Structure formats: structure tokens, C-alpha cells
PDB file of C-alpha atoms in Angstrom:
ATOM      1  CA  MET A  85      38.325  28.950 -35.770  1.00  0.00           C
ATOM      2  CA  ASN A  86      38.629  26.954 -32.397  1.00  0.00           C
ATOM      3  CA  LYS A  87      36.044  29.479 -30.920  1.00  0.00           C
ATOM      4  CA  TYR A  88      33.344  28.941 -34.228  1.00  0.00           C
ATOM      5  CA  LYS A  89      33.463  25.271 -33.271  1.00  0.00           C
ATOM      6  CA  LEU A  90      32.774  25.618 -29.856  1.00  0.00           C
ATOM      7  CA  HIS A  91      29.527  27.708 -30.706  1.00  0.00           C
ATOM      8  CA  ILE A  92      28.313  25.719 -33.252  1.00  0.00           C
ATOM      9  CA  VAL A  93      29.026  23.206 -30.560  1.00  0.00           C
ATOM     10  CA  VAL A  94      26.854  24.781 -27.858  1.00  0.00           C
ATOM     11  CA  TYR A  95      24.308  25.703 -29.954  1.00  0.00           C
ATOM     12  CA  SER A  96      23.393  22.035 -31.625  1.00  0.00           C
ATOM     13  CA  TRP A  97      23.636  20.857 -27.931  1.00  0.00           C
ATOM     14  CA  PHE A  98      21.257  23.901 -26.825  1.00  0.00           C
ATOM     15  CA  LEU A  99      18.912  23.111 -30.576  1.00  0.00           C
ATOM     16  CA  LEU A 100      18.933  19.084 -29.725  1.00  0.00           C
ATOM     17  CA  LEU A 101      18.044  19.919 -25.815  1.00  0.00           C
ATOM     18  CA  LEU A 102      14.882  21.971 -27.307  1.00  0.00           C
ATOM     19  CA  ALA A 103      13.847  19.238 -29.690  1.00  0.00           C
ATOM     20  CA  CYS A 104      13.623  16.797 -26.831  1.00  0.00           C
ATOM     21  CA  GLU A 105       9.653  17.048 -25.694  1.00  0.00           C
ATOM     22  CA  GLN A 106       9.089  15.504 -22.130  1.00  0.00           C
ATOM     23  CA  ASP A 107       6.554  13.300 -23.991  1.00  0.00           C
ATOM     24  CA  ASP A 108       9.118  11.137 -25.256  1.00  0.00           C
ATOM     25  CA  ILE A 109       9.679   9.624 -22.252  1.00  0.00           C
ATOM     26  CA  CYS A 110       7.077   7.041 -20.661  1.00  0.00           C
ATOM     27  CA  LEU A 111       7.384   7.065 -17.098  1.00  0.00           C
ATOM     28  CA  ASP A 112       6.632   4.221 -14.431  1.00  0.00           C
ATOM     29  CA  THR A 113       3.816   6.024 -12.950  1.00  0.00           C
ATOM     30  CA  THR A 114       1.739   6.105 -16.926  1.00  0.00           C
ATOM     31  CA  VAL A 115      -1.002   3.063 -16.411  1.00  0.00           C
ATOM     32  CA  GLY A 116      -1.095   0.865 -19.674  1.00  0.00           C
ATOM     33  CA  SER A 117      -3.759  -1.037 -20.746  1.00  0.00           C
ATOM     34  CA  PRO A 118      -5.876  -2.781 -17.564  1.00  0.00           C
ATOM     35  CA  LYS A 119      -6.336  -6.883 -17.187  1.00  0.00           C
ATOM     36  CA  ILE A 120      -9.986  -8.056 -16.773  1.00  0.00           C
ATOM     37  CA  ILE A 121     -10.353  -9.411 -13.485  1.00  0.00           C
ATOM     38  CA  ILE A 122     -12.439 -13.008 -12.756  1.00  0.00           C
ATOM     39  CA  LEU A 123     -14.285 -14.021 -10.200  1.00  0.00           C
ATOM     40  CA  LEU A 124     -14.940 -17.459  -9.850  1.00  0.00           C
ATOM     41  CA  LEU A 125     -18.352 -17.691  -8.227  1.00  0.00           C
ATOM     42  CA  ASP A 126     -20.319 -20.959  -6.932  1.00  0.00           C
ATOM     43  CA  SER A 127     -23.500 -22.004  -9.737  1.00  0.00           C
ATOM     44  CA  GLU A 128     -25.650 -21.960  -7.081  1.00  0.00           C
ATOM     45  CA  ASN A 129     -25.200 -19.088  -4.548  1.00  0.00           C
ATOM     46  CA  SER A 130     -23.399 -16.323  -7.176  1.00  0.00           C
ATOM     47  CA  ASP A 131     -22.408 -14.157  -3.783  1.00  0.00           C
ATOM     48  CA  PHE A 132     -19.742 -16.911  -2.955  1.00  0.00           C
ATOM     49  CA  ARG A 133     -16.607 -17.234  -4.263  1.00  0.00           C
ATOM     50  CA  LYS A 134     -15.608 -20.350  -5.014  1.00  0.00           C
ATOM     51  CA  PHE A 135     -11.618 -21.927  -6.772  1.00  0.00           C
ATOM     52  CA  PRO A 136     -12.382 -25.396  -8.625  1.00  0.00           C
ATOM     53  CA  GLU A 137     -10.602 -28.165  -7.815  1.00  0.00           C
ATOM     54  CA  GLY A 138      -7.003 -28.201  -9.565  1.00  0.00           C
ATOM     55  CA  PHE A 139      -7.693 -25.093 -11.487  1.00  0.00           C
ATOM     56  CA  SER A 140      -5.696 -23.683 -13.972  1.00  0.00           C
ATOM     57  CA  LEU A 141      -5.496 -21.327 -16.939  1.00  0.00           C
ATOM     58  CA  ARG A 142      -4.096 -20.904 -20.363  1.00  0.00           C
ATOM     59  CA  ALA A 143      -4.117 -18.953 -23.427  1.00  0.00           C
ATOM     60  CA  ILE A 144      -5.302 -20.308 -26.455  1.00  0.00           C
ATOM     61  CA  GLY A 145      -1.975 -20.813 -28.573  1.00  0.00           C
ATOM     62  CA  SER A 146       0.127 -21.494 -25.703  1.00  0.00           C
ATOM     63  CA  LYS A 147       1.483 -23.937 -23.787  1.00  0.00           C
ATOM     64  CA  ASN A 148       2.428 -22.350 -20.510  1.00  0.00           C
ATOM     65  CA  ASN A 149      -0.647 -22.251 -17.634  1.00  0.00           C
ATOM     66  CA  LEU A 150      -1.000 -18.783 -16.845  1.00  0.00           C
ATOM     67  CA  LEU A 151      -2.892 -17.956 -13.661  1.00  0.00           C
ATOM     68  CA  VAL A 152      -2.256 -14.392 -12.750  1.00  0.00           C
ATOM     69  CA  SER A 153      -4.079 -14.245  -9.003  1.00  0.00           C
ATOM     70  CA  ILE A 154      -5.139 -11.382  -7.248  1.00  0.00           C
ATOM     71  CA  GLY A 155      -6.311 -12.915  -4.017  1.00  0.00           C
ATOM     72  CA  ASP A 156      -9.590 -14.520  -4.647  1.00  0.00           C
ATOM     73  CA  SER A 157      -9.605 -13.172  -8.454  1.00  0.00           C
ATOM     74  CA  ILE A 158      -7.572 -13.723 -11.409  1.00  0.00           C
ATOM     75  CA  ALA A 159      -6.231 -10.905 -13.982  1.00  0.00           C
ATOM     76  CA  LEU A 160      -6.403 -11.926 -17.284  1.00  0.00           C
ATOM     77  CA  PRO A 161      -4.764  -9.632 -19.989  1.00  0.00           C
ATOM     78  CA  LEU A 162      -6.832  -9.002 -22.956  1.00  0.00           C
ATOM     79  CA  ASN A 163      -5.514  -8.827 -26.846  1.00  0.00           C
ATOM     80  CA  ALA A 164      -5.169  -4.980 -27.656  1.00  0.00           C
ATOM     81  CA  GLN A 165      -4.903  -6.146 -30.746  1.00  0.00           C
ATOM     82  CA  GLU A 166      -8.575  -7.844 -31.431  1.00  0.00           C
ATOM     83  CA  LYS A 167     -12.185  -7.887 -29.990  1.00  0.00           C
ATOM     84  CA  VAL A 168     -11.288 -11.184 -28.178  1.00  0.00           C
ATOM     85  CA  SER A 169      -9.650 -12.987 -26.233  1.00  0.00           C
ATOM     86  CA  GLN A 170      -9.654 -16.910 -25.879  1.00  0.00           C
ATOM     87  CA  PHE A 171      -8.817 -18.956 -23.110  1.00  0.00           C
ATOM     88  CA  GLU A 172      -8.907 -22.478 -22.059  1.00  0.00           C
ATOM     89  CA  PHE A 173     -10.337 -22.459 -18.272  1.00  0.00           C
ATOM     90  CA  ILE A 174      -9.104 -26.305 -16.628  1.00  0.00           C
ATOM     91  CA  SER A 175     -10.483 -28.416 -13.797  1.00  0.00           C
ATOM     92  CA  THR A 176      -8.096 -30.996 -12.557  1.00  0.00           C
ATOM     93  CA  GLN A 177     -10.376 -33.632 -10.710  1.00  0.00           C
ATOM     94  CA  SER A 178      -9.441 -37.073  -9.780  1.00  0.00           C
ATOM     95  CA  GLY A 179      -6.985 -36.902 -12.209  1.00  0.00           C
ATOM     96  CA  GLU A 180      -9.033 -36.127 -14.749  1.00  0.00           C
ATOM     97  CA  GLU A 181      -9.121 -32.758 -17.131  1.00  0.00           C
ATOM     98  CA  ASN A 182     -12.011 -31.075 -17.867  1.00  0.00           C
ATOM     99  CA  ILE A 183     -11.044 -27.687 -20.303  1.00  0.00           C
ATOM    100  CA  ASP A 184     -13.625 -25.410 -21.127  1.00  0.00           C
ATOM    101  CA  THR A 185     -12.323 -22.813 -23.823  1.00  0.00           C
ATOM    102  CA  LEU A 186     -14.048 -19.093 -23.467  1.00  0.00           C
ATOM    103  CA  GLN A 187     -13.760 -16.417 -25.719  1.00  0.00           C
ATOM    104  CA  ILE A 188     -14.370 -13.318 -24.287  1.00  0.00           C
ATOM    105  CA  ASN A 189     -15.731 -10.368 -26.654  1.00  0.00           C
ATOM    106  CA  TYR A 190     -15.176  -7.015 -25.953  1.00  0.00           C
ATOM    107  CA  GLN A 191     -14.931  -3.586 -27.717  1.00  0.00           C
ATOM    108  CA  ARG A 192     -11.625  -1.915 -27.788  1.00  0.00           C
ATOM    109  CA  ILE A 193     -11.511   1.989 -26.975  1.00  0.00           C
ATOM    110  CA  ASP A 194      -7.934   3.513 -28.058  1.00  0.00           C
ATOM    111  CA  ARG A 195      -6.503   6.177 -25.808  1.00  0.00           C
ATOM    112  CA  TYR A 196      -3.430   8.096 -27.400  1.00  0.00           C
ATOM    113  CA  ILE A 197      -0.848   9.068 -24.443  1.00  0.00           C
ATOM    114  CA  ASN A 198       2.164  10.494 -25.868  1.00  0.00           C
ATOM    115  CA  ARG A 199       5.047   9.521 -27.991  1.00  0.00           C
ATOM    116  CA  GLY A 200       6.677   7.644 -25.689  1.00  0.00           C
ATOM    117  CA  CYS A 201       3.736   5.270 -24.006  1.00  0.00           C
ATOM    118  CA  GLY A 202       2.225   4.605 -27.595  1.00  0.00           C
ATOM    119  CA  TYR A 203      -1.251   4.159 -26.947  1.00  0.00           C
ATOM    120  CA  ARG A 204      -3.467   2.632 -23.796  1.00  0.00           C
ATOM    121  CA  SER A 205      -6.334   0.601 -24.265  1.00  0.00           C
ATOM    122  CA  ASN A 206      -9.945   0.373 -22.389  1.00  0.00           C
ATOM    123  CA  PHE A 207     -12.381  -2.469 -22.838  1.00  0.00           C
ATOM    124  CA  ILE A 208     -16.016  -2.538 -22.917  1.00  0.00           C
ATOM    125  CA  LEU A 209     -17.783  -6.329 -22.461  1.00  0.00           C
ATOM    126  CA  GLU A 210     -19.990  -7.049 -24.976  1.00  0.00           C
ATOM    127  CA  PRO A 211     -23.674  -8.000 -24.149  1.00  0.00           C
ATOM    128  CA  THR A 212     -22.730 -11.614 -24.112  1.00  0.00           C
ATOM    129  CA  PRO A 213     -19.097 -11.451 -23.051  1.00  0.00           C
ATOM    130  CA  ILE A 214     -18.651 -14.894 -22.967  1.00  0.00           C
ATOM    131  CA  THR A 215     -18.761 -17.770 -26.095  1.00  0.00           C
ATOM    132  CA  VAL A 216     -17.880 -21.533 -24.789  1.00  0.00           C
ATOM    133  CA  LEU A 217     -16.748 -22.670 -27.778  1.00  0.00           C
ATOM    134  CA  ASN A 218     -16.321 -26.091 -26.988  1.00  0.00           C
ATOM    135  CA  PRO A 219     -20.124 -26.822 -26.119  1.00  0.00           C
ATOM    136  CA  GLY A 220     -20.662 -30.586 -24.300  1.00  0.00           C
ATOM    137  CA  ASN A 221     -19.857 -31.689 -20.757  1.00  0.00           C
ATOM    138  CA  ASN A 222     -18.223 -27.992 -19.657  1.00  0.00           C
ATOM    139  CA  TRP A 223     -17.551 -27.569 -15.666  1.00  0.00           C
ATOM    140  CA  ILE A 224     -18.734 -23.675 -16.390  1.00  0.00           C
ATOM    141  CA  LYS A 225     -22.309 -23.186 -15.704  1.00  0.00           C
ATOM    142  CA  GLY A 226     -22.288 -19.387 -16.904  1.00  0.00           C
ATOM    143  CA  PHE A 227     -21.205 -16.280 -16.570  1.00  0.00           C
ATOM    144  CA  LYS A 228     -22.387 -12.562 -14.886  1.00  0.00           C
ATOM    145  CA  ILE A 229     -21.489  -9.129 -15.918  1.00  0.00           C
ATOM    146  CA  LEU A 230     -19.812  -6.975 -12.714  1.00  0.00           C
ATOM    147  CA  LYS A 231     -18.748  -4.008 -14.360  1.00  0.00           C
ATOM    148  CA  ASP A 232     -18.949  -4.139 -18.457  1.00  0.00           C
ATOM    149  CA  THR A 233     -16.368  -1.424 -18.566  1.00  0.00           C
ATOM    150  CA  ILE A 234     -12.918  -2.088 -18.730  1.00  0.00           C
ATOM    151  CA  SER A 235     -10.783   0.966 -17.340  1.00  0.00           C
ATOM    152  CA  ASP A 236      -8.732  -0.035 -14.234  1.00  0.00           C
ATOM    153  CA  GLU A 237      -7.834  -2.988 -11.848  1.00  0.00           C
ATOM    154  CA  THR A 238      -9.594  -2.567  -9.160  1.00  0.00           C
ATOM    155  CA  THR A 239     -12.646  -3.751  -9.281  1.00  0.00           C
ATOM    156  CA  ALA A 240     -14.077  -7.549 -10.843  1.00  0.00           C
ATOM    157  CA  HIS A 241     -15.624  -7.734 -14.015  1.00  0.00           C
ATOM    158  CA  LEU A 242     -16.746 -10.464 -14.598  1.00  0.00           C
ATOM    159  CA  GLY A 243     -17.963 -13.612 -12.599  1.00  0.00           C
ATOM    160  CA  ILE A 244     -17.548 -17.040 -14.240  1.00  0.00           C
ATOM    161  CA  LEU A 245     -20.230 -19.472 -12.595  1.00  0.00           C
ATOM    162  CA  HIS A 246     -19.402 -22.853 -12.120  1.00  0.00           C
TER     163      HIS A 246
END
């Protein structure tokens, strides 16, 4: 009887190993959804990159500043559950905050990777990618689409003119 139990354990173990698939695990090398790369550009010369004085950034609904900088550009996570993401772009000059609330508009394309990783979203900017939610005395003067498809983080996608 003891030999019988050993066979059951060995066969069960073998079946368990066959039941697990390699795609149940998400490898560290699997690339997730890309962030949008934004350049802050001079409004008079859009080839010149320029950070505003006292610049900070905040996601709508958050009290914490969010500034993910990649050299002279900003990488922002887009909301993979929606077709818009909203941020407050803040310029502080002479102790006064000037907050421009921008909505980034995009289409989302989801691609299934595997059971372990789930889905990866790629994004395509709308023809009008930016909506200013608080018009008035804005320090941001406009925008420029540099690359409309957001599938990687190697090049800039959007330029903000100020």
C-alpha cells in the first residue's frame, strides 16, 4: 500500500508540472504599457527645449507632485482604464503658482501578452491631443505632436509650448 501512495504522489506531481505553463509567469524583461514622453519647448522657437521656472506636475486627484524626468523630458503614465489623463502643470514664479490643467486625449489599444502579465496598452494621440480644462491666464501657449503613436519610451511624443 505504501508503494501505491508513492506512485500517486509521483504521478500527481508530474501532472502538476505539466499543468503549469510558462506563460503563467511574467518575466522582468516583459515591457509594460509605455509612458508618454513630453518635451517642454520654447513657444517662440519650438526647437529649443526649456523648463519653466519652479516647474512641478500633479495628477488630478493627487496632492503629491509627480515629476518623472528622463533627462530633458518628462515621462507620464497614461490611464490605461480611460481614454483621457488629466494633469496640473504648475509654474511658480515670484512665489505665485500658475496652474494649467491639461487633459491628454488618446485612443487605447490593448494587446494580450499572457496570463501572467495580462494586457499591455499602446496609445494613439487624438488629432487634438490636449484640452485645456481651465482657460484663462495660461502659461502654456500650445502643443506640438512629435509622434502620435505611443508604443515605446525611446522618443518624445508631445511638445508643450510655453
